[in-house]
XYZ file of C-alpha atoms in Angstrom:
349
model
C 80.186 114.271 73.742
C 82.351 117.521 73.676
C 86.146 117.976 73.435
C 87.837 121.233 74.301
C 91.412 121.946 73.524
C 93.234 124.611 75.555
C 96.973 125.724 75.760
C 98.467 124.480 78.936
C 101.841 125.931 78.661
C 105.355 125.207 77.319
C 107.761 122.739 78.688
C 111.209 123.987 79.636
C 112.694 123.379 76.142
C 109.780 125.301 74.721
C 107.499 122.569 73.499
C 103.855 123.568 73.244
C 101.407 121.578 75.637
C 97.796 121.289 75.256
C 94.978 120.049 77.444
C 92.055 118.139 76.090
C 88.791 117.914 78.057
C 86.127 115.303 77.044
C 83.004 116.203 78.746
C 79.779 113.989 78.406
C 75.997 115.142 78.769
C 76.023 114.597 82.435
C 78.724 117.252 82.996
C 81.438 114.552 83.923
C 84.698 115.302 82.290
C 88.154 113.897 81.906
C 91.284 116.364 81.035
C 94.397 114.639 79.530
C 97.571 116.455 78.459
C 99.819 115.705 75.232
C 102.605 115.942 77.625
C 103.199 112.478 79.143
C 99.728 111.510 77.999
C 98.820 112.657 81.564
C 95.474 112.277 83.078
C 94.912 115.660 84.725
C 91.352 115.455 85.886
C 88.683 112.924 86.185
C 85.384 114.872 87.446
C 82.275 112.858 88.351
C 79.029 113.331 89.979
C 78.814 112.650 93.616
C 75.724 111.136 95.564
C 74.324 114.845 95.661
C 74.937 115.429 91.944
C 77.913 117.730 92.556
C 80.872 117.354 89.962
C 83.959 116.095 91.849
C 87.271 116.029 90.723
C 88.729 112.521 91.981
C 92.272 112.519 91.021
C 95.348 114.212 92.451
C 97.369 116.607 90.213
C 98.755 119.980 89.487
C 97.444 123.277 87.955
C 100.520 124.021 85.971
C 102.841 122.402 83.700
C 106.227 122.957 85.435
C 105.057 120.781 88.426
C 104.119 118.048 85.949
C 107.579 118.427 84.467
C 108.821 117.389 88.137
C 105.814 115.319 89.210
C 107.820 113.233 91.835
C 104.696 111.123 92.612
C 103.770 110.247 88.978
C 100.486 111.907 89.312
C 98.135 110.755 86.539
C 101.440 109.499 84.481
C 101.286 107.269 81.438
C 103.861 104.809 82.384
C 106.082 103.041 79.612
C 107.610 101.075 78.581
C 107.505 99.226 81.764
C 105.376 100.000 84.878
C 106.747 99.125 88.391
C 110.191 97.667 89.355
C 112.934 95.916 87.538
C 115.364 94.291 89.858
C 119.079 95.781 89.532
C 117.831 97.608 86.299
C 118.693 94.651 84.309
C 117.004 91.838 82.298
C 117.870 89.343 79.539
C 115.892 88.722 76.232
C 117.084 86.198 73.701
C 120.441 85.676 75.672
C 121.271 89.364 75.485
C 121.410 91.381 78.700
C 119.998 94.995 78.831
C 120.633 97.612 81.122
C 118.321 100.401 82.584
C 118.781 103.638 84.260
C 118.880 103.051 88.375
C 116.459 105.321 89.761
C 115.318 103.533 93.021
C 118.577 102.400 94.654
C 119.884 99.760 92.257
C 116.692 99.063 90.591
C 114.684 100.625 87.868
C 111.129 102.377 88.570
C 108.669 103.130 85.887
C 111.276 102.672 83.204
C 113.600 105.332 84.629
C 113.663 109.192 84.961
C 113.172 109.515 81.099
C 109.957 107.538 80.991
C 106.862 108.242 78.596
C 105.351 110.426 81.181
C 108.170 112.916 80.247
C 107.376 113.063 76.493
C 105.315 115.152 74.119
C 102.933 112.955 72.395
C 100.832 113.330 69.085
C 97.337 113.786 70.047
C 94.191 113.007 67.679
C 90.985 113.964 69.326
C 87.851 112.267 68.061
C 84.892 114.237 69.402
C 82.179 111.845 68.161
C 83.514 108.798 69.805
C 84.505 110.825 73.303
C 88.136 109.988 72.949
C 91.696 111.324 72.418
C 94.535 109.057 71.036
C 98.179 109.855 72.014
C 100.988 108.168 69.887
C 104.687 108.196 70.079
C 107.702 106.227 68.689
C 110.218 105.083 71.187
C 113.360 104.195 69.213
C 115.462 101.215 69.686
C 117.648 101.426 72.949
C 115.342 104.212 74.283
C 115.597 103.892 78.106
C 117.800 100.840 77.667
C 114.799 98.559 75.978
C 115.235 96.942 72.545
C 113.235 97.622 69.651
C 111.647 100.496 67.986
C 108.404 100.612 69.736
C 105.430 102.476 68.178
C 102.694 102.898 70.691
C 99.215 104.532 71.181
C 97.168 105.171 74.375
C 93.581 106.100 73.794
C 91.524 107.690 76.702
C 87.846 107.564 76.442
C 84.837 108.870 78.417
C 81.348 107.426 78.034
C 77.837 108.526 78.730
C 77.844 105.995 81.530
C 80.888 107.838 83.249
C 83.282 104.934 82.180
C 86.922 106.139 81.725
C 88.359 103.653 79.439
C 92.146 103.423 78.675
C 93.411 101.266 75.794
C 97.033 100.643 74.953
C 98.415 99.182 71.803
C 101.723 98.991 70.205
C 104.229 97.041 68.079
C 107.902 96.414 68.208
C 110.359 95.402 65.493
C 112.472 93.441 68.179
C 111.480 91.300 71.167
C 110.756 93.653 74.001
C 109.306 94.677 77.332
C 105.691 95.991 77.203
C 104.026 96.734 80.399
C 102.316 99.972 80.387
C 99.932 101.345 83.007
C 98.506 104.693 84.388
C 99.454 106.029 87.646
C 96.517 108.275 88.762
C 95.945 108.683 92.457
C 92.352 108.722 93.307
C 90.538 110.354 96.228
C 86.826 109.762 95.695
C 85.831 112.358 98.236
C 87.634 114.759 95.992
C 91.146 115.688 95.516
C 92.512 117.824 98.432
C 89.926 116.524 100.715
C 92.219 114.843 103.014
C 92.947 111.100 103.985
C 91.703 107.978 101.951
C 91.847 105.884 105.001
C 88.283 105.679 105.401
C 87.609 104.753 101.813
C 86.315 101.162 101.438
C 88.042 98.837 98.889
C 87.416 95.578 97.322
C 89.933 93.500 95.423
C 89.076 90.402 93.663
C 92.557 88.651 94.519
C 93.140 85.399 96.429
C 96.973 86.136 96.243
C 99.483 88.789 96.210
C 103.245 88.959 95.489
C 105.252 89.480 98.764
C 108.366 91.792 98.402
C 111.807 91.753 99.759
C 114.396 94.352 99.785
C 113.695 97.243 97.442
C 110.063 96.150 97.126
C 111.055 93.695 94.556
C 108.855 90.494 94.659
C 110.476 87.627 96.025
C 109.193 85.424 93.162
C 106.006 83.825 94.655
C 102.365 84.499 95.050
C 101.073 84.209 98.670
C 97.494 83.806 99.827
C 95.992 86.776 101.246
C 93.544 84.999 103.572
C 94.561 85.545 107.289
C 96.521 88.887 106.237
C 96.054 92.516 106.195
C 96.137 91.935 102.165
C 92.611 90.312 102.229
C 90.373 92.598 100.437
C 88.013 89.999 99.000
C 85.304 91.656 101.323
C 85.107 95.182 101.326
C 86.916 96.969 104.085
C 88.459 100.217 104.877
C 91.768 101.060 103.849
C 92.906 102.030 107.293
C 91.628 99.044 108.873
C 94.851 96.930 108.622
C 97.336 99.418 107.088
C 99.193 99.594 110.360
C 98.815 95.942 111.554
C 101.312 95.108 114.127
C 104.176 92.978 113.354
C 103.437 92.488 109.522
C 106.895 92.548 107.790
C 105.273 93.296 104.312
C 103.613 96.648 105.506
C 106.633 97.482 107.460
C 108.745 97.222 104.206
C 106.526 99.192 102.217
C 105.455 101.723 104.941
C 101.792 100.510 104.094
C 100.101 98.995 101.108
C 102.234 99.217 98.059
C 101.841 95.749 96.692
C 100.897 93.882 93.439
C 97.689 91.700 93.780
C 97.425 88.604 91.677
C 93.902 89.205 90.199
C 91.414 86.322 89.903
C 90.261 85.331 86.594
C 91.420 86.128 83.061
C 90.298 88.698 80.279
C 88.555 91.737 80.693
C 86.774 91.640 84.084
C 85.851 93.476 87.287
C 88.782 93.336 89.699
C 88.397 96.083 92.155
C 85.853 98.632 93.687
C 86.391 101.645 95.988
C 83.994 103.823 97.596
C 84.410 107.290 98.910
C 83.141 107.514 102.599
C 81.645 111.043 102.347
C 80.952 111.382 98.607
C 79.380 108.243 98.023
C 81.164 107.853 94.736
C 81.845 104.358 93.616
C 84.735 103.518 91.323
C 84.831 99.961 89.679
C 88.067 98.930 88.064
C 87.961 96.426 85.103
C 91.206 95.089 83.287
C 92.672 92.132 81.240
C 95.864 92.352 83.077
C 97.125 89.803 85.558
C 97.964 92.114 88.271
C 97.312 95.437 89.984
C 99.477 97.418 92.300
C 97.326 98.847 95.130
C 99.381 101.803 96.485
C 98.102 103.662 99.491
C 99.943 106.835 98.863
C 102.162 106.137 101.728
C 104.853 108.660 100.698
C 103.025 111.428 98.763
C 104.991 114.522 98.836
C 106.133 117.476 96.754
C 104.705 120.753 95.483
C 101.208 122.042 96.356
C 98.576 120.310 94.118
C 95.435 121.703 92.360
C 94.005 124.859 93.864
C 96.879 124.948 96.261
C 95.917 122.005 98.145
C 98.675 120.327 100.239
C 98.726 116.697 99.739
C 99.739 114.499 102.337
C 100.939 110.960 102.698
C 97.616 108.714 102.113
C 95.747 111.490 100.567
C 95.166 109.534 97.381
C 95.620 105.839 96.492
C 96.612 104.156 93.105
C 95.216 100.982 91.220
C 97.847 100.314 88.601
C 96.779 97.411 86.386
C 99.942 95.597 85.146
C 102.295 92.630 84.687
C 103.685 91.708 87.915
C 106.743 93.770 89.106
C 110.010 92.308 87.925
C 108.117 89.540 85.884
C 110.744 90.034 83.156
C 113.206 88.303 85.559
C 110.775 86.057 87.213
C 110.081 82.886 84.990
C 107.175 81.906 87.539
C 105.175 84.941 86.703
C 103.477 85.771 83.216
C 105.958 87.463 80.940
C 105.746 91.007 79.750
C 107.919 90.391 76.835
C 106.242 90.666 73.351
C 107.762 89.310 70.158
C 108.812 91.357 67.265
C 105.795 92.095 64.945
C 103.350 91.064 67.512
C 100.571 93.340 68.691
C 100.640 94.774 72.367
C 96.948 95.352 73.213
C 95.419 95.959 76.613
C 92.513 97.689 78.240
C 91.541 99.031 81.740
C 88.344 100.910 82.708
C 87.516 102.872 85.554
C 83.725 103.229 86.057
C 82.093 105.823 88.432
C 78.751 105.714 90.104
C 77.201 106.540 93.438
C 75.902 104.812 96.604
C 73.924 106.645 99.070
């Protein structure tokens, strides 16, 4: 394994940003930034052996400082939505910044994807660890939260993300990665002909503001049934489906089958033959079909359009901190937060 460190620029306030590229013996590589612990590149062989970058992103730091789509972002302390930007722990109410209507999305405008992280590369292990301390009251959350995210690339083209942390007060910990994938290659156009499989018998329907209504509904007989592989575009515009209308397509949390670290999803690029398998120990995964991708030009000047990439964000269910029926994302003071998600890449002719 090889790790190259290069300068990626300076933030608007003058902080130096570095890019860390991990390369394996097959030529596959992952590039991660100490700004936001952002995943900039994931490049893997396609069916013909061509190394193909399969995540959307930018070539310059200034665009990541804006990053309206959260390309590659390390989301924390809490991914997805919290209703009314408010939650209660131990009888005390906490208020977050409203940044999507009255709700809080991805912890607000000053999330972990906007921070400079301390980086420790470990070439022998093919990984880079990023750490930071989020002080008590940061973003509105209680407790001093010390967190590390480690990115590893293996010789088997597995990209492993491990989060761990500890807080000195009960707090919310629900981190995720917000990479957008196009398995035909970033900038190659629509993902609607990609095929997807999700091991989930249920999903969490949403109401206004895309906040779950508090129950898990069966996917059977709905456009949300991905238990057998199908093209993303097959049902994304199904007539008369209120859930698709609310979200403009797929942007829903799936209640994943099983427990522990297990295979939960698979996606296949229709032209590249690249196959991505997702493993996680989390209870849920947000499948977002990139319905509203917009903003500045991406890598190599590519103009990303809606549905030019999809996200598979492993997580606790959205608004679970306010929903007793869902598994809680609250960790107790002094207890260890630890979770792993892996994206493994292969090919299919």
